Short mmCIF file of N, CA and C and ligand atoms in Angstrom, two decimals:
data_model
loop_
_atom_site.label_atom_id
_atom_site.label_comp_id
_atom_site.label_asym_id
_atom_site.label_seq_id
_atom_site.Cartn_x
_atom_site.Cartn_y
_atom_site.Cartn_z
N UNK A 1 121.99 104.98 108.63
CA UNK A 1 120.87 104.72 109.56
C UNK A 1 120.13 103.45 109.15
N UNK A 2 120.36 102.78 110.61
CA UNK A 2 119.43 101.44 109.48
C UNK A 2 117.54 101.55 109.71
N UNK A 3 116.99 100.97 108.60
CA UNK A 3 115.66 101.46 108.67
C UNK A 3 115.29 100.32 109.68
N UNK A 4 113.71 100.93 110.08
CA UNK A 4 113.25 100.64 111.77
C UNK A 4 111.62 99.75 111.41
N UNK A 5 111.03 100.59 110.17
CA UNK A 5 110.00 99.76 109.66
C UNK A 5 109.37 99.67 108.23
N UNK A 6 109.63 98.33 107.66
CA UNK A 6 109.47 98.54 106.52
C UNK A 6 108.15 97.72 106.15
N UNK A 7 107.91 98.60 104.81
CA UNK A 7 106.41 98.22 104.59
C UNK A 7 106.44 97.33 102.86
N UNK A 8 105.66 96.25 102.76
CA UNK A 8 106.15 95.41 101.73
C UNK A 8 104.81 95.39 101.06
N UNK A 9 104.68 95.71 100.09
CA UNK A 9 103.41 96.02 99.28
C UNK A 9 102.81 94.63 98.64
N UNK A 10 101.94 94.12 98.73
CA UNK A 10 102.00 92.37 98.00
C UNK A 10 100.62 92.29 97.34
N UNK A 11 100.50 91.79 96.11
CA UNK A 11 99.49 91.10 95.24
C UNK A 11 98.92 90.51 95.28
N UNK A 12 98.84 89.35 96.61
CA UNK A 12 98.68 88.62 96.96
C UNK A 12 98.71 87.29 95.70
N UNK A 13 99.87 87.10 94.27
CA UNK A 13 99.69 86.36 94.28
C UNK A 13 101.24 85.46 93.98
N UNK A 14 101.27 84.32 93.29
CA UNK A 14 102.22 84.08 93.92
C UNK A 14 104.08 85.03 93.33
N UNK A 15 103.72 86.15 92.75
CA UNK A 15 104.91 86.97 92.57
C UNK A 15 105.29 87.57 93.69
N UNK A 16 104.19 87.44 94.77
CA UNK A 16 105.04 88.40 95.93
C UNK A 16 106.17 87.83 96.77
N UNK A 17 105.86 86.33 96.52
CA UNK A 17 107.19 85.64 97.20
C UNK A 17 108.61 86.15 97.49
N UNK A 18 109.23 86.33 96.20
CA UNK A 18 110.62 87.19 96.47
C UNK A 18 110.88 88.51 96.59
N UNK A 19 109.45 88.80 96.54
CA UNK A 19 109.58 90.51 97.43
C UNK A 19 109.35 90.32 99.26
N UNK A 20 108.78 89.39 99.49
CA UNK A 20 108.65 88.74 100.92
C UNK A 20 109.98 88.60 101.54
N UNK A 21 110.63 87.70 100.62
CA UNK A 21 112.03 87.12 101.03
C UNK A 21 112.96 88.25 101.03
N UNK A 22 113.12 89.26 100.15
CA UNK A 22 113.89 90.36 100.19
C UNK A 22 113.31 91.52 101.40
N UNK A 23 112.32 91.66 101.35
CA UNK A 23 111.93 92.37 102.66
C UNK A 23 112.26 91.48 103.69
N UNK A 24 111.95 90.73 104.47
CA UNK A 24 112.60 89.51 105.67
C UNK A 24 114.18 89.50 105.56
N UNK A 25 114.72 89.64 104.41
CA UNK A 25 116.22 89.62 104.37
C UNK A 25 116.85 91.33 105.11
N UNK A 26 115.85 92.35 104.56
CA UNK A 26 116.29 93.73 104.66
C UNK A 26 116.13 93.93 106.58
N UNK A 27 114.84 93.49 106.82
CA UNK A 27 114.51 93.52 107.93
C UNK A 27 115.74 92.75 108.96
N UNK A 28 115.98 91.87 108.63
CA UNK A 28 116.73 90.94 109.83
C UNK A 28 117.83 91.59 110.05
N UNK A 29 118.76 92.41 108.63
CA UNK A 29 120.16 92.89 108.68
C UNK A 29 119.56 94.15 109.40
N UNK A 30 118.70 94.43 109.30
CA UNK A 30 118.66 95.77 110.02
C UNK A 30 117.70 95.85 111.29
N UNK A 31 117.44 95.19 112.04
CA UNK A 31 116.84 94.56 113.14
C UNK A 31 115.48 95.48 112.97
N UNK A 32 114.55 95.67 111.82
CA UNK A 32 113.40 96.10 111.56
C UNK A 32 112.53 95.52 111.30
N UNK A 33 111.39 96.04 111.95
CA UNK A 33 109.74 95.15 112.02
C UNK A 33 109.64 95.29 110.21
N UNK A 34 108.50 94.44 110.02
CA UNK A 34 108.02 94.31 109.22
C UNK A 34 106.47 94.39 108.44
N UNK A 35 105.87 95.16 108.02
CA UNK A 35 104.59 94.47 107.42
C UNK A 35 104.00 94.60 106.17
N UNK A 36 102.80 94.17 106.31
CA UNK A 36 102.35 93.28 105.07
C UNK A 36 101.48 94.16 104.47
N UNK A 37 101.08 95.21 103.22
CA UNK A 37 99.72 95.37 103.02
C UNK A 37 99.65 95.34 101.55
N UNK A 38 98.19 95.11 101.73
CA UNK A 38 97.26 94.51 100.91
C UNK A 38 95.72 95.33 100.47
N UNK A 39 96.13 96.03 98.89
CA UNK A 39 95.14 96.72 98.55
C UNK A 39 93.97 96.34 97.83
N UNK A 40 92.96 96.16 98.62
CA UNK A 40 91.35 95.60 97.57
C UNK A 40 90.91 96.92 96.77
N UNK A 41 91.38 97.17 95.09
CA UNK A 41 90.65 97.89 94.67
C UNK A 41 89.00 97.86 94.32
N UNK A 42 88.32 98.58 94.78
CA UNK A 42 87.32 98.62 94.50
C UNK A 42 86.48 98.49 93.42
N UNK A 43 85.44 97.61 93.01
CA UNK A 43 85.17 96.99 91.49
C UNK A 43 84.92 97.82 90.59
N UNK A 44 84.21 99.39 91.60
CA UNK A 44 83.90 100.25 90.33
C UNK A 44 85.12 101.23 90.09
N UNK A 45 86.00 101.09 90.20
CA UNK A 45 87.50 101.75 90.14
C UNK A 45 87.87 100.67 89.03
N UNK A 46 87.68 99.64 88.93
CA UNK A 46 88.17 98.97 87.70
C UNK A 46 87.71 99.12 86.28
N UNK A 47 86.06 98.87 86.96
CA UNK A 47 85.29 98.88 85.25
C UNK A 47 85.14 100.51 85.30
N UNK A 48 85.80 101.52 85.92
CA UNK A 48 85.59 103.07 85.57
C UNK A 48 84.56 103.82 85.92
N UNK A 49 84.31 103.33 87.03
CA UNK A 49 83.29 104.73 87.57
C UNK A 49 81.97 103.79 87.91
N UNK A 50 81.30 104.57 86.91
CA UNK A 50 79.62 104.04 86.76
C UNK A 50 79.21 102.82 86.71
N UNK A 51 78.98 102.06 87.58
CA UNK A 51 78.64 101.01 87.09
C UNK A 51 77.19 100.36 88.15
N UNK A 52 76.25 100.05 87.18
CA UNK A 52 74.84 100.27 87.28
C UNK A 52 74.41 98.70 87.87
N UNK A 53 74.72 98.21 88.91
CA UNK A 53 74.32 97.03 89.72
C UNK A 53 75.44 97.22 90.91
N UNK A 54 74.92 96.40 91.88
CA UNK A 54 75.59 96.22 93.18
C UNK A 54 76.45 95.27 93.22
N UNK A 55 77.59 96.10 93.63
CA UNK A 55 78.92 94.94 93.79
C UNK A 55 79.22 94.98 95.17
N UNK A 56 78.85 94.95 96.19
CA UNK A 56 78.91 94.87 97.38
C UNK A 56 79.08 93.21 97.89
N UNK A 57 78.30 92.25 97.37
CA UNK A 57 78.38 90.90 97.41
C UNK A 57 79.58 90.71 97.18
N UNK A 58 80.10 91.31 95.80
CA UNK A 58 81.44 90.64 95.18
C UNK A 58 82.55 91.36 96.09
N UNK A 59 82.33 92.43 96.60
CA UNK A 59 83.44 93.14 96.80
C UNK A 59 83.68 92.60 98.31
N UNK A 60 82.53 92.33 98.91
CA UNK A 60 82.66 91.47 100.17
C UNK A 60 83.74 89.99 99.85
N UNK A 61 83.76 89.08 98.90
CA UNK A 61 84.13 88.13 98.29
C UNK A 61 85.44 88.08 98.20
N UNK A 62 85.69 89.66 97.40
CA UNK A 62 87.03 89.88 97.25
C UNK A 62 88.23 89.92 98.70
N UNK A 63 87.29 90.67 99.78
CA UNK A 63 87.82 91.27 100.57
C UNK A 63 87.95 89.82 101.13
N UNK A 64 87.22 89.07 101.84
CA UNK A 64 87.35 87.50 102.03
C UNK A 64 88.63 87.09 101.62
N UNK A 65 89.00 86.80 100.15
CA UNK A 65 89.74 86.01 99.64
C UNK A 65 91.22 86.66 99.96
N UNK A 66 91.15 87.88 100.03
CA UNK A 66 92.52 88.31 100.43
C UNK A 66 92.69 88.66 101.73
N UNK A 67 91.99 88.27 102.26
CA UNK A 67 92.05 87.79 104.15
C UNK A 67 92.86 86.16 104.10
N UNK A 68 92.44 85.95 103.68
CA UNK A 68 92.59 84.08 103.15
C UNK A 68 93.89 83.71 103.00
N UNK A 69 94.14 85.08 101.57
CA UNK A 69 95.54 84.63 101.01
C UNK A 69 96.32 85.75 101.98
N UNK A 70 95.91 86.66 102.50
CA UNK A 70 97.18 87.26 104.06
C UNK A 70 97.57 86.39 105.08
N UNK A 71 96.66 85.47 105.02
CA UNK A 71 96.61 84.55 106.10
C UNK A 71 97.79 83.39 105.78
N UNK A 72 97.41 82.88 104.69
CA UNK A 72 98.28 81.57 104.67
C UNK A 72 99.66 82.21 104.13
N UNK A 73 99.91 83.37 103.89
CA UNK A 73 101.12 84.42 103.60
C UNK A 73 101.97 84.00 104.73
N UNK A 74 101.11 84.74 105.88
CA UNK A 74 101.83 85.05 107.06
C UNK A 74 102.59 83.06 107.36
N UNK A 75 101.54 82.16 107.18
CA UNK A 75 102.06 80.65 107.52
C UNK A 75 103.18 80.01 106.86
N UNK A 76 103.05 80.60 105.61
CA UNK A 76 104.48 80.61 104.94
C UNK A 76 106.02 80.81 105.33
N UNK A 77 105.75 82.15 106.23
CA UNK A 77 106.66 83.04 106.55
C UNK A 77 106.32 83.52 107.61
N UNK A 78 106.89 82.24 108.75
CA UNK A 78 106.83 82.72 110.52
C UNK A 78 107.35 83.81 110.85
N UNK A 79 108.20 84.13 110.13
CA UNK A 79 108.98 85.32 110.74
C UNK A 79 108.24 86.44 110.59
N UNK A 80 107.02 86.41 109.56
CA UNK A 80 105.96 87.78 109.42
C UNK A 80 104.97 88.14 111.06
N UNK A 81 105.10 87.10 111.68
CA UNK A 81 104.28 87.18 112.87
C UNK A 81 104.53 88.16 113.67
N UNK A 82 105.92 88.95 113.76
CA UNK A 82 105.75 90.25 114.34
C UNK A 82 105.28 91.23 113.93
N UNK A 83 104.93 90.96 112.83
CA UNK A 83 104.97 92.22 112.06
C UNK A 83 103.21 92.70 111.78
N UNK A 84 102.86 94.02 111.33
CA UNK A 84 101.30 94.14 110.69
C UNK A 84 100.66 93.40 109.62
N UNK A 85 99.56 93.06 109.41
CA UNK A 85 99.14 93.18 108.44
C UNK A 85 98.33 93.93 108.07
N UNK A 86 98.00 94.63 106.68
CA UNK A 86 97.09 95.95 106.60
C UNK A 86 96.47 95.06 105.31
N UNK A 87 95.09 95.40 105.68
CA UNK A 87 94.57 95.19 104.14
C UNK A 87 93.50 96.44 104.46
N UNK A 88 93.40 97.19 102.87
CA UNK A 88 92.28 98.26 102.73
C UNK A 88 91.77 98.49 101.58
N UNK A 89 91.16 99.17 101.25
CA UNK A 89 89.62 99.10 100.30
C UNK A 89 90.77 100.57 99.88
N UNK A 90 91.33 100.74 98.57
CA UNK A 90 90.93 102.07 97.91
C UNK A 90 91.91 101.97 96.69
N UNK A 91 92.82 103.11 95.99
CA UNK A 91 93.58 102.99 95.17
C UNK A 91 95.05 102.85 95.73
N UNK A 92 96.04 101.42 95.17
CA UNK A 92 97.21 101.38 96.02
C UNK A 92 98.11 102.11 96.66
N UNK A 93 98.81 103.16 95.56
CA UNK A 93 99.37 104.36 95.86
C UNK A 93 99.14 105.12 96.59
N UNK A 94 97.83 105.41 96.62
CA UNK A 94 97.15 106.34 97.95
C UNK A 94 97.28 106.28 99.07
N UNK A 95 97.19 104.47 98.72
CA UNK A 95 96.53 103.81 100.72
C UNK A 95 98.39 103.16 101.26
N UNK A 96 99.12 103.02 99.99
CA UNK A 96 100.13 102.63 100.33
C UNK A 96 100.79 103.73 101.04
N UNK A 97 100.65 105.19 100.33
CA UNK A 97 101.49 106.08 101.38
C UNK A 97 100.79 106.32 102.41
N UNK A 98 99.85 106.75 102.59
CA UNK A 98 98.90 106.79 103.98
C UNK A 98 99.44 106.22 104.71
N UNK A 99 99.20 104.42 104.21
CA UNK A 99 99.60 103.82 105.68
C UNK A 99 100.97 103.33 105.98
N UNK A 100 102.02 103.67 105.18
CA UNK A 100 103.37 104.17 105.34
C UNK A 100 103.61 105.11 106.36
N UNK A 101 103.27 106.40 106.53
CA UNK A 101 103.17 107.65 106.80
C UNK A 101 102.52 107.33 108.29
N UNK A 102 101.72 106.60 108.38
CA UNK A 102 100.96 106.06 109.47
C UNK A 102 101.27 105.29 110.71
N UNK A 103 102.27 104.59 110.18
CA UNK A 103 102.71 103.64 111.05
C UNK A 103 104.53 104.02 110.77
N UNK A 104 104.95 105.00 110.46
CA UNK A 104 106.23 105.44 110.35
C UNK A 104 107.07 104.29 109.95
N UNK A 105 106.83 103.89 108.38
CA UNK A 105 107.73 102.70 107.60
C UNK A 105 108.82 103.92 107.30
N UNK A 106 110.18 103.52 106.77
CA UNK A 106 110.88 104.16 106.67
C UNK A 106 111.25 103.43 105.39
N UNK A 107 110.62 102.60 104.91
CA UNK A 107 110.90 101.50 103.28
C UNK A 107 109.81 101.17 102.98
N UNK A 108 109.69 101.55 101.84
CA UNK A 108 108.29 100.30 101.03
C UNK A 108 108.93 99.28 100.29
N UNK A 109 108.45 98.49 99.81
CA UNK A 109 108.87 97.54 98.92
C UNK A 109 107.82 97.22 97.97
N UNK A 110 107.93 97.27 96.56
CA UNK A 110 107.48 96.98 95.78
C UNK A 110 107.79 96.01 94.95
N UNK A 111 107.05 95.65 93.96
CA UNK A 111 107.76 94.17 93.12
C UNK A 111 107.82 95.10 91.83
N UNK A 112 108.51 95.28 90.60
CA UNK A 112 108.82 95.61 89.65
C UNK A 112 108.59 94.65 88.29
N UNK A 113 107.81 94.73 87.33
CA UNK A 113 107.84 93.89 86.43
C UNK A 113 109.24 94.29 84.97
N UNK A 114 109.76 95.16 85.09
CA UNK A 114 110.47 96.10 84.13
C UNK A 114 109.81 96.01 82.99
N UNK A 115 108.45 96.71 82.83
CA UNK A 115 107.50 96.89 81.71
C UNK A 115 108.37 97.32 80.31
N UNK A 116 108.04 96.94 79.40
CA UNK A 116 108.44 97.45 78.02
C UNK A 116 107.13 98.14 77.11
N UNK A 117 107.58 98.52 75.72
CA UNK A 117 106.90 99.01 75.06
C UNK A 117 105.23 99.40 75.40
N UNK A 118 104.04 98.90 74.81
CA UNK A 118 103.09 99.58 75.51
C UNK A 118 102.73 99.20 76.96
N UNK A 119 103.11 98.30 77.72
CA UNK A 119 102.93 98.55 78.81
C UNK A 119 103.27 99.00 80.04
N UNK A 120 105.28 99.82 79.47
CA UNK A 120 105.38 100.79 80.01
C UNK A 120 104.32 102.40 79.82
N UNK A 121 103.98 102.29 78.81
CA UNK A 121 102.87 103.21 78.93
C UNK A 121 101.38 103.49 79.79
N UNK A 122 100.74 102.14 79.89
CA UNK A 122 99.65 102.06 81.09
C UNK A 122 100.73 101.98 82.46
N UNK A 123 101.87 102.23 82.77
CA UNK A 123 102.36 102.42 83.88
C UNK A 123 102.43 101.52 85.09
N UNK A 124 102.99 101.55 86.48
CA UNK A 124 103.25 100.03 87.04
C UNK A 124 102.68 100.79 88.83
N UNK A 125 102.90 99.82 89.08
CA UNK A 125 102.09 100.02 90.83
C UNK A 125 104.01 100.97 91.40
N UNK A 126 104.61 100.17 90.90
CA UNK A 126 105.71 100.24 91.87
C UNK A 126 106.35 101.70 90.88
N UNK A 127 106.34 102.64 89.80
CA UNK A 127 106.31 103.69 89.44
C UNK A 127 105.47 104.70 90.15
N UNK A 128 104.37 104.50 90.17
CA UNK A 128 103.12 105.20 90.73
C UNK A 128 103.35 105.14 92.47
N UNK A 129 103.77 104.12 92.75
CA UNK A 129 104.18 104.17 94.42
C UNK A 129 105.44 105.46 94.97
N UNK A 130 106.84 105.32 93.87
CA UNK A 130 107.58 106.22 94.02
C UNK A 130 106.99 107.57 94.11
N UNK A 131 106.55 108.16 93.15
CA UNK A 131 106.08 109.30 92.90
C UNK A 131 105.29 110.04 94.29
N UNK A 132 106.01 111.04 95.38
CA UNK A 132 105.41 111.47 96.21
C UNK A 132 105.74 110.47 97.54
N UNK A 133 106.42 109.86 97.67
CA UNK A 133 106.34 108.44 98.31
C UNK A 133 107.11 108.81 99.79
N UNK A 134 106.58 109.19 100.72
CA UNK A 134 107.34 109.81 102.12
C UNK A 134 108.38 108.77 102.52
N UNK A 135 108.95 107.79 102.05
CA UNK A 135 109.82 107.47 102.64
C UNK A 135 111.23 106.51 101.48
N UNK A 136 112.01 105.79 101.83
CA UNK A 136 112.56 105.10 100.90
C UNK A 136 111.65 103.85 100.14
N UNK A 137 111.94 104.10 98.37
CA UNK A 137 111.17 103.46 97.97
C UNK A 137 112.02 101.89 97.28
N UNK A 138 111.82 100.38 97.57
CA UNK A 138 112.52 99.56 96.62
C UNK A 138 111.92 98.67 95.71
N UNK A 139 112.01 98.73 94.72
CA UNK A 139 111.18 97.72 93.67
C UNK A 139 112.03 97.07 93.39
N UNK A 140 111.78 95.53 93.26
CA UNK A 140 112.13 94.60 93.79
C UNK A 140 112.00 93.70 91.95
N UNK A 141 112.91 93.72 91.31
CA UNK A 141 112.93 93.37 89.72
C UNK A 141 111.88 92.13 89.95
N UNK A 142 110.81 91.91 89.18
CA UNK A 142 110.56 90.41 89.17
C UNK A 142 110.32 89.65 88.05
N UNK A 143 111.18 88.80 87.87
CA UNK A 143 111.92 87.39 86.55
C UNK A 143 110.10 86.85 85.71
N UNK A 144 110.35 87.88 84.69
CA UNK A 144 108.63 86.68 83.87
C UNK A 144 109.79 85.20 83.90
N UNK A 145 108.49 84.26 83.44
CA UNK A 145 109.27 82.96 83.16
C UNK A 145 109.30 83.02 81.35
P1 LIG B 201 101.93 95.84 89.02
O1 LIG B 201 102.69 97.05 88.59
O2 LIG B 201 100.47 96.11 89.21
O3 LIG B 201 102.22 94.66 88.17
O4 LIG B 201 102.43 95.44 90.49
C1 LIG B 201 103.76 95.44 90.86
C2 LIG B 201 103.87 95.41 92.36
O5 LIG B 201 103.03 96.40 92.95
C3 LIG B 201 103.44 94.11 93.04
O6 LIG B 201 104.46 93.15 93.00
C4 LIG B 201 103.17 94.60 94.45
O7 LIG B 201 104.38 94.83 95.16
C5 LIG B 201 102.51 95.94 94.19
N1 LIG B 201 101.03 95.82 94.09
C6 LIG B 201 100.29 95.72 92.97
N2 LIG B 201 98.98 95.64 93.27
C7 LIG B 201 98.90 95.71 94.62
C8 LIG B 201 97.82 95.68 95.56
N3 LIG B 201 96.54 95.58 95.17
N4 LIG B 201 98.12 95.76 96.87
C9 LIG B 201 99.41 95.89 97.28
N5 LIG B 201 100.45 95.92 96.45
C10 LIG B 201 100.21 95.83 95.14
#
């Protein structure tokens, strides 16, 4: 069965490139839409919870800048113009299956760093994406220099 919509998970920075190109490649052989999303974690999800001043300015900032960089994504890569773009406010895994599940992707795509020693231990987006993941999952190896 060839898949009908696949969903390409991106960092917005410049590692998502050849997860772009491999999703656009998967898509064309299999005459499937495509889209784009893009998770703004939230600032107090980073520094852990509590955190005693307003980040609403910044988090506005954030959300900005990765409007910015979806944008000149899509100019990169005309062929993304059919396709969604999703950007949302929460934890990736979460919002990645949600809006998988949502818009009936039948692929995610992830980028893969193949973590070693301790930082296979703090764990990877594209591990944490599999786990529970309603549809086919591909992580996509990506080359440190
Ligand atoms: P990481 O394990 O965090 O190094 O990320 C590996 C891959 O997970 C990236 O190449 C993206 O495909 C995906 N990813 C990580 N962070 C995000 C995010 N905030 N929004 C969407 N996808 C992400």
């Amino acid at each position: 069965m060839p898949y009908t919509h696949i969903l390409v998970a991106v960092d917005l920075t410049e590692e998502c490139n050849p997860i772009v190109k491999r999703g656009l490649d998967i898509a064309m052989t299999n005459g499937a839409k495509l889209s784009l999303i893009h998770i703004v974690e939230p600032m107090a999800m980073a520094f852990g919870g509590d955190v005693p001043m307003d980040l609403s300015l910044l988090q506005q900032q954030q959300l900005d800048q990765a409007k910015e960089r979806m944008a000149s994504l899509k100019l990169k890569y005309p062929e993304l113009v059919a396709g969604e773009t999703l950007l949302t406010y929460g934890q990736p895994r979460q919002e990645i299956h949600d809006k998988a599940k949502e818009h009936h992707c039948d692929l995610i795509i992830v980028g893969s760093h193949g973590r070693t020693g301790l930082a296979l231990l703090l764990g990877s987006t594209a591990n944490d994406v599999l786990h529970g993941a309603p549809c086919d999952v591909l992580a996509v190896r990506l080359k440190r220099d």
